[in-house]
Short mmCIF file of C-alpha atoms in Angstrom, two decimals:
data_model
loop_
_atom_site.label_atom_id
_atom_site.label_comp_id
_atom_site.label_asym_id
_atom_site.label_seq_id
_atom_site.Cartn_x
_atom_site.Cartn_y
_atom_site.Cartn_z
CA MET A 1 65.94 70.57 -142.50
CA LYS A 2 69.48 70.27 -142.74
CA PHE A 3 72.71 72.34 -141.50
CA ASN A 4 76.16 72.36 -142.10
CA SER A 5 78.86 72.20 -139.44
CA PHE A 6 79.61 75.77 -138.74
CA GLN A 7 75.59 76.54 -138.44
CA ILE A 8 75.30 73.78 -135.87
CA LYS A 9 78.41 74.63 -134.18
CA LEU A 10 77.33 78.43 -133.74
CA PHE A 11 74.07 76.86 -131.98
CA MET A 12 76.28 74.74 -129.96
CA MET A 13 78.05 77.85 -128.67
CA LEU A 14 74.91 79.63 -127.72
CA LEU A 15 74.02 76.65 -125.73
CA MET A 16 77.48 76.45 -124.19
CA VAL A 17 77.08 80.20 -122.67
CA LEU A 18 73.68 79.01 -121.24
CA ASP A 19 75.34 76.16 -119.36
CA HIS A 20 78.04 78.29 -118.23
CA LEU A 21 75.96 81.17 -116.70
CA SER A 22 75.35 79.26 -113.43
CA ILE A 23 79.10 80.00 -112.58
CA ILE A 24 77.75 83.53 -111.89
CA PRO A 25 76.48 83.35 -108.24
CA GLY A 26 72.92 84.32 -107.67
CA LEU A 27 72.10 84.81 -111.26
CA LEU A 28 69.90 81.87 -111.87
CA PRO A 29 67.75 79.93 -109.52
CA PHE A 30 68.53 76.20 -109.11
CA GLU A 31 65.51 74.89 -111.28
CA LEU A 32 66.56 77.03 -114.04
CA VAL A 33 70.18 76.07 -113.70
CA ALA A 34 68.97 72.45 -113.98
CA ILE A 35 67.07 72.88 -117.16
CA PHE A 36 69.74 74.76 -118.85
CA HIS A 37 71.85 71.79 -117.70
CA PHE A 38 69.53 69.37 -119.39
CA ILE A 39 69.05 70.97 -122.74
CA THR A 40 72.70 71.74 -122.85
CA ARG A 41 73.84 68.10 -122.61
CA PRO A 42 74.55 67.87 -126.53
CA VAL A 43 77.15 70.46 -126.47
CA ALA A 44 80.66 68.46 -125.47
CA ILE A 45 78.99 65.51 -127.35
CA TRP A 46 78.83 67.47 -130.51
CA PHE A 47 82.40 68.92 -130.22
CA ALA A 48 83.67 65.20 -129.66
CA PHE A 49 81.80 64.39 -132.89
CA THR A 50 83.41 67.44 -134.66
CA LEU A 51 86.95 66.19 -133.35
CA VAL A 52 86.49 62.84 -135.35
CA GLU A 53 85.29 64.67 -138.28
CA GLY A 54 88.30 66.89 -138.30
CA PHE A 55 90.62 63.72 -137.75
CA MET A 56 89.01 62.01 -140.54
CA HIS A 57 88.88 65.11 -143.28
CA THR A 58 91.95 67.01 -142.23
CA HIS A 59 94.86 66.99 -144.87
CA ASP A 60 97.57 67.06 -141.64
CA ARG A 61 96.50 65.19 -138.52
CA TYR A 62 99.69 66.44 -136.79
CA ASN A 63 98.97 70.06 -137.51
CA TYR A 64 95.59 69.34 -136.38
CA CYS A 65 96.44 68.12 -132.94
CA LYS A 66 99.04 70.51 -132.63
CA ARG A 67 96.56 73.42 -133.13
CA LEU A 68 94.27 71.87 -130.31
CA PHE A 69 97.29 71.54 -127.88
CA ILE A 70 98.26 75.16 -128.84
CA PHE A 71 94.69 76.92 -127.89
CA ALA A 72 94.58 74.34 -124.95
CA GLY A 73 97.64 75.90 -123.36
CA ILE A 74 96.40 79.33 -124.39
CA MET A 75 93.30 78.83 -122.34
CA ALA A 76 95.23 77.15 -119.54
CA LEU A 77 97.36 80.05 -119.29
CA GLY A 78 94.26 82.45 -119.45
CA ASN A 79 92.86 80.61 -116.70
CA LEU A 80 95.78 80.66 -114.79
CA ILE A 81 96.15 84.46 -114.96
CA ILE A 82 92.53 85.06 -114.03
CA MET A 83 93.03 82.65 -111.00
CA LEU A 84 96.31 84.46 -109.82
CA THR A 85 94.86 88.18 -110.35
CA ILE A 86 91.12 88.04 -109.85
CA ASN A 87 90.01 84.89 -107.86
CA PRO A 88 92.38 82.19 -106.50
CA ASP A 89 89.20 80.13 -105.58
CA LEU A 90 88.46 79.51 -109.42
CA LEU A 91 91.27 77.45 -110.68
CA PRO A 92 90.11 73.81 -110.12
CA ASN A 93 86.67 74.62 -111.36
CA PHE A 94 87.89 76.46 -114.52
CA PRO A 95 87.00 74.32 -117.84
CA ASN A 96 88.87 73.37 -120.60
CA ILE A 97 87.35 71.13 -123.09
CA ILE A 98 90.06 72.14 -125.99
CA PHE A 99 92.46 70.31 -123.76
CA ALA A 100 90.14 67.08 -123.41
CA LEU A 101 89.76 67.12 -127.45
CA ALA A 102 93.51 67.37 -127.85
CA MET A 103 94.21 64.52 -125.68
CA CYS A 104 91.83 62.51 -127.68
CA CYS A 105 92.97 63.66 -130.82
CA LEU A 106 96.77 62.62 -129.69
CA ALA A 107 95.24 59.26 -128.75
CA LEU A 108 93.51 58.71 -132.04
CA ILE A 109 96.95 59.48 -134.02
CA LEU A 110 98.73 56.80 -131.88
CA PHE A 111 96.15 54.29 -132.13
CA PHE A 112 95.12 54.55 -135.95
CA HIS A 113 97.30 56.87 -137.74
CA ASP A 114 99.45 55.37 -140.02
CA LYS A 115 101.59 57.75 -142.16
CA GLY A 116 104.43 59.94 -141.22
CA LYS A 117 107.19 59.29 -138.74
CA ILE A 118 104.65 57.83 -135.93
CA THR A 119 104.81 54.64 -137.98
CA GLU A 120 108.50 54.15 -136.98
CA ILE A 121 107.62 53.74 -133.49
CA PRO A 122 106.93 49.93 -132.68
CA PRO A 123 103.04 49.25 -132.21
CA ILE A 124 103.46 48.24 -128.52
CA PHE A 125 104.76 51.68 -127.78
CA ARG A 126 102.18 53.56 -129.80
CA ILE A 127 99.37 51.72 -128.20
CA SER A 128 100.98 51.69 -124.62
CA ALA A 129 101.23 55.69 -125.10
CA GLY A 130 97.79 56.13 -126.44
CA ILE A 131 96.39 54.21 -123.39
CA ALA A 132 98.39 56.31 -121.22
CA VAL A 133 97.06 59.61 -122.95
CA LEU A 134 93.55 58.48 -122.21
CA ILE A 135 94.07 57.76 -118.64
CA LEU A 136 95.82 61.22 -118.38
CA CYS A 137 92.77 62.72 -120.04
CA THR A 138 90.09 60.91 -117.67
CA LEU A 139 92.23 62.12 -114.77
CA ILE A 140 92.68 65.63 -115.43
CA GLY A 141 90.50 66.46 -118.65
CA GLU A 142 87.02 68.48 -118.38
CA GLY A 143 84.10 65.57 -118.44
CA SER A 144 86.69 62.93 -117.24
CA PHE A 145 86.07 59.53 -119.08
CA LEU A 146 83.10 60.97 -121.32
CA ILE A 147 84.75 62.73 -123.90
CA PRO A 148 87.16 59.98 -124.80
CA MET A 149 84.25 57.63 -124.65
CA PHE A 150 82.07 59.40 -127.29
CA VAL A 151 85.17 60.31 -129.33
CA PHE A 152 85.73 56.71 -129.93
CA ILE A 153 81.99 55.70 -130.21
CA PHE A 154 82.06 58.09 -133.07
CA TYR A 155 85.26 56.86 -134.62
CA TYR A 156 84.44 53.20 -134.32
CA ASN A 157 80.78 54.16 -135.87
CA TYR A 158 81.90 56.55 -138.21
CA ASN A 159 79.43 56.47 -141.42
CA LYS A 160 77.38 53.87 -139.46
CA PRO A 161 74.57 56.03 -138.02
CA LYS A 162 72.23 53.27 -136.74
CA GLN A 163 75.22 51.76 -134.56
CA ARG A 164 76.19 55.14 -133.53
CA ASP A 165 73.02 56.14 -132.30
CA LEU A 166 72.41 52.78 -130.55
CA TRP A 167 75.55 53.18 -128.60
CA LEU A 168 74.55 56.64 -127.84
CA ILE A 169 71.26 55.83 -126.61
CA GLY A 170 72.50 52.67 -124.71
CA VAL A 171 75.29 54.72 -122.93
CA SER A 172 72.59 57.47 -122.20
CA ILE A 173 70.23 55.04 -120.58
CA PHE A 174 72.99 53.35 -118.48
CA MET A 175 73.96 57.01 -116.96
CA MET A 176 70.54 58.15 -116.56
CA LEU A 177 69.43 55.07 -114.78
CA SER A 178 72.32 55.50 -112.47
CA THR A 179 71.61 59.06 -111.69
CA ILE A 180 67.73 58.08 -111.16
CA GLY A 181 69.02 55.49 -108.55
CA TYR A 182 71.25 58.11 -106.75
CA VAL A 183 68.82 60.86 -106.69
CA MET A 184 66.03 58.54 -105.23
CA SER A 185 68.63 57.31 -102.45
CA VAL A 186 68.81 60.78 -101.43
CA ASN A 187 65.42 61.66 -101.81
CA GLY A 188 66.22 64.19 -104.52
CA THR A 189 64.36 66.20 -106.76
CA ILE A 190 63.12 65.84 -110.65
CA TYR A 191 65.44 68.77 -111.09
CA GLU A 192 68.47 66.94 -109.63
CA MET A 193 67.70 64.18 -112.27
CA LEU A 194 67.95 66.66 -114.99
CA TYR A 195 71.76 66.97 -113.99
CA SER A 196 72.46 63.32 -115.49
CA GLU A 197 74.72 63.01 -118.39
CA GLY A 198 72.32 60.41 -119.58
CA CYS A 199 70.53 63.68 -121.46
CA ALA A 200 73.68 63.14 -123.84
CA LEU A 201 71.33 61.15 -126.41
CA LEU A 202 69.70 65.03 -127.12
CA VAL A 203 72.70 65.19 -129.48
CA ILE A 204 71.26 62.63 -131.82
CA PRO A 205 68.83 65.04 -133.70
CA PHE A 206 71.62 67.51 -134.33
CA LEU A 207 73.79 64.57 -135.93
CA HIS A 208 70.94 63.64 -138.19
CA MET A 209 70.53 67.42 -138.98
CA TYR A 210 74.01 67.75 -139.98
CA ASN A 211 74.43 67.55 -143.86
CA GLY A 212 78.04 66.62 -143.65
CA LYS A 213 79.43 69.85 -145.07
CA PRO A 214 81.72 72.19 -142.96
CA GLY A 215 80.16 75.47 -144.33
CA LYS A 216 81.97 78.51 -145.19
CA LYS A 217 85.71 78.06 -144.59
CA THR A 218 87.73 81.30 -143.90
CA THR A 219 90.10 82.14 -140.87
CA PHE A 220 86.98 83.29 -138.98
CA THR A 221 85.07 80.11 -139.17
CA GLN A 222 88.02 77.91 -138.53
CA TYR A 223 89.32 79.50 -135.49
CA LEU A 224 86.10 81.09 -133.96
CA PHE A 225 85.56 78.20 -131.48
CA TYR A 226 88.81 78.26 -130.50
CA VAL A 227 88.58 81.73 -129.65
CA PHE A 228 85.06 82.23 -128.47
CA TYR A 229 85.18 79.25 -126.08
CA PRO A 230 88.08 80.70 -123.58
CA PHE A 231 86.64 84.10 -123.83
CA HIS A 232 83.49 83.58 -122.93
CA ILE A 233 84.60 81.36 -119.96
CA TRP A 234 87.06 84.28 -118.89
CA VAL A 235 84.31 86.72 -119.16
CA ILE A 236 82.02 84.68 -117.01
CA TYR A 237 84.60 83.98 -114.36
CA THR A 238 85.78 87.58 -114.18
CA ILE A 239 82.21 88.74 -113.43
CA ALA A 240 81.72 85.70 -110.94
CA ALA A 241 84.68 86.97 -109.00
CA PHE A 242 83.34 90.28 -108.47
CA ILE A 243 80.00 89.23 -107.89
CA LYS A 244 81.17 86.85 -105.27
#
């Protein structure tokens, strides 16, 4: 069975909520938190994939990147307001994957976009700026190096599903083995192993269920993720603040 991008995005948004429920103190037992963490690993990787899809198909990469930065800024402002007015202890933990995606989009433009005024920038400066953007994204973006890594896996293996899957499996195995080694060294449990980002290979079935079509294109479908993602984070963090 095949699904379009919007249909899969809706499912990923549901998983996203499950992943963030653990923010609310005492809501879930540790075992269930670990299980939710395991089954929700495809979410960020899927959105890294859709970023590349958008980059390859959009008519205006500059506006696409600008839109990402605008919504990343809106979310950052909302995060700051909640931190200042409701819970000052939460700011360092506020996610903002839109910012990480925006930074990756900017890096793709600097490295690979060959149209517009950006071509007037000497390649050495473009490449240096792109590297600096990726370093900054790794240092302060959600997911550290993971989002940029998966974005570039998807970009370099675009329309090459076998190579793409092999990269995803290889990276996942490496991260899983690293987690297993650490958990065994501290006498951890099987539930702690479920926290491995090696579970990222769970995104592969969704990639093969994707039919390559965006689905119905309206203002609602275009901006749903940009609105829903920060909104559900703000609601969950607000509830967490009052419970705490």
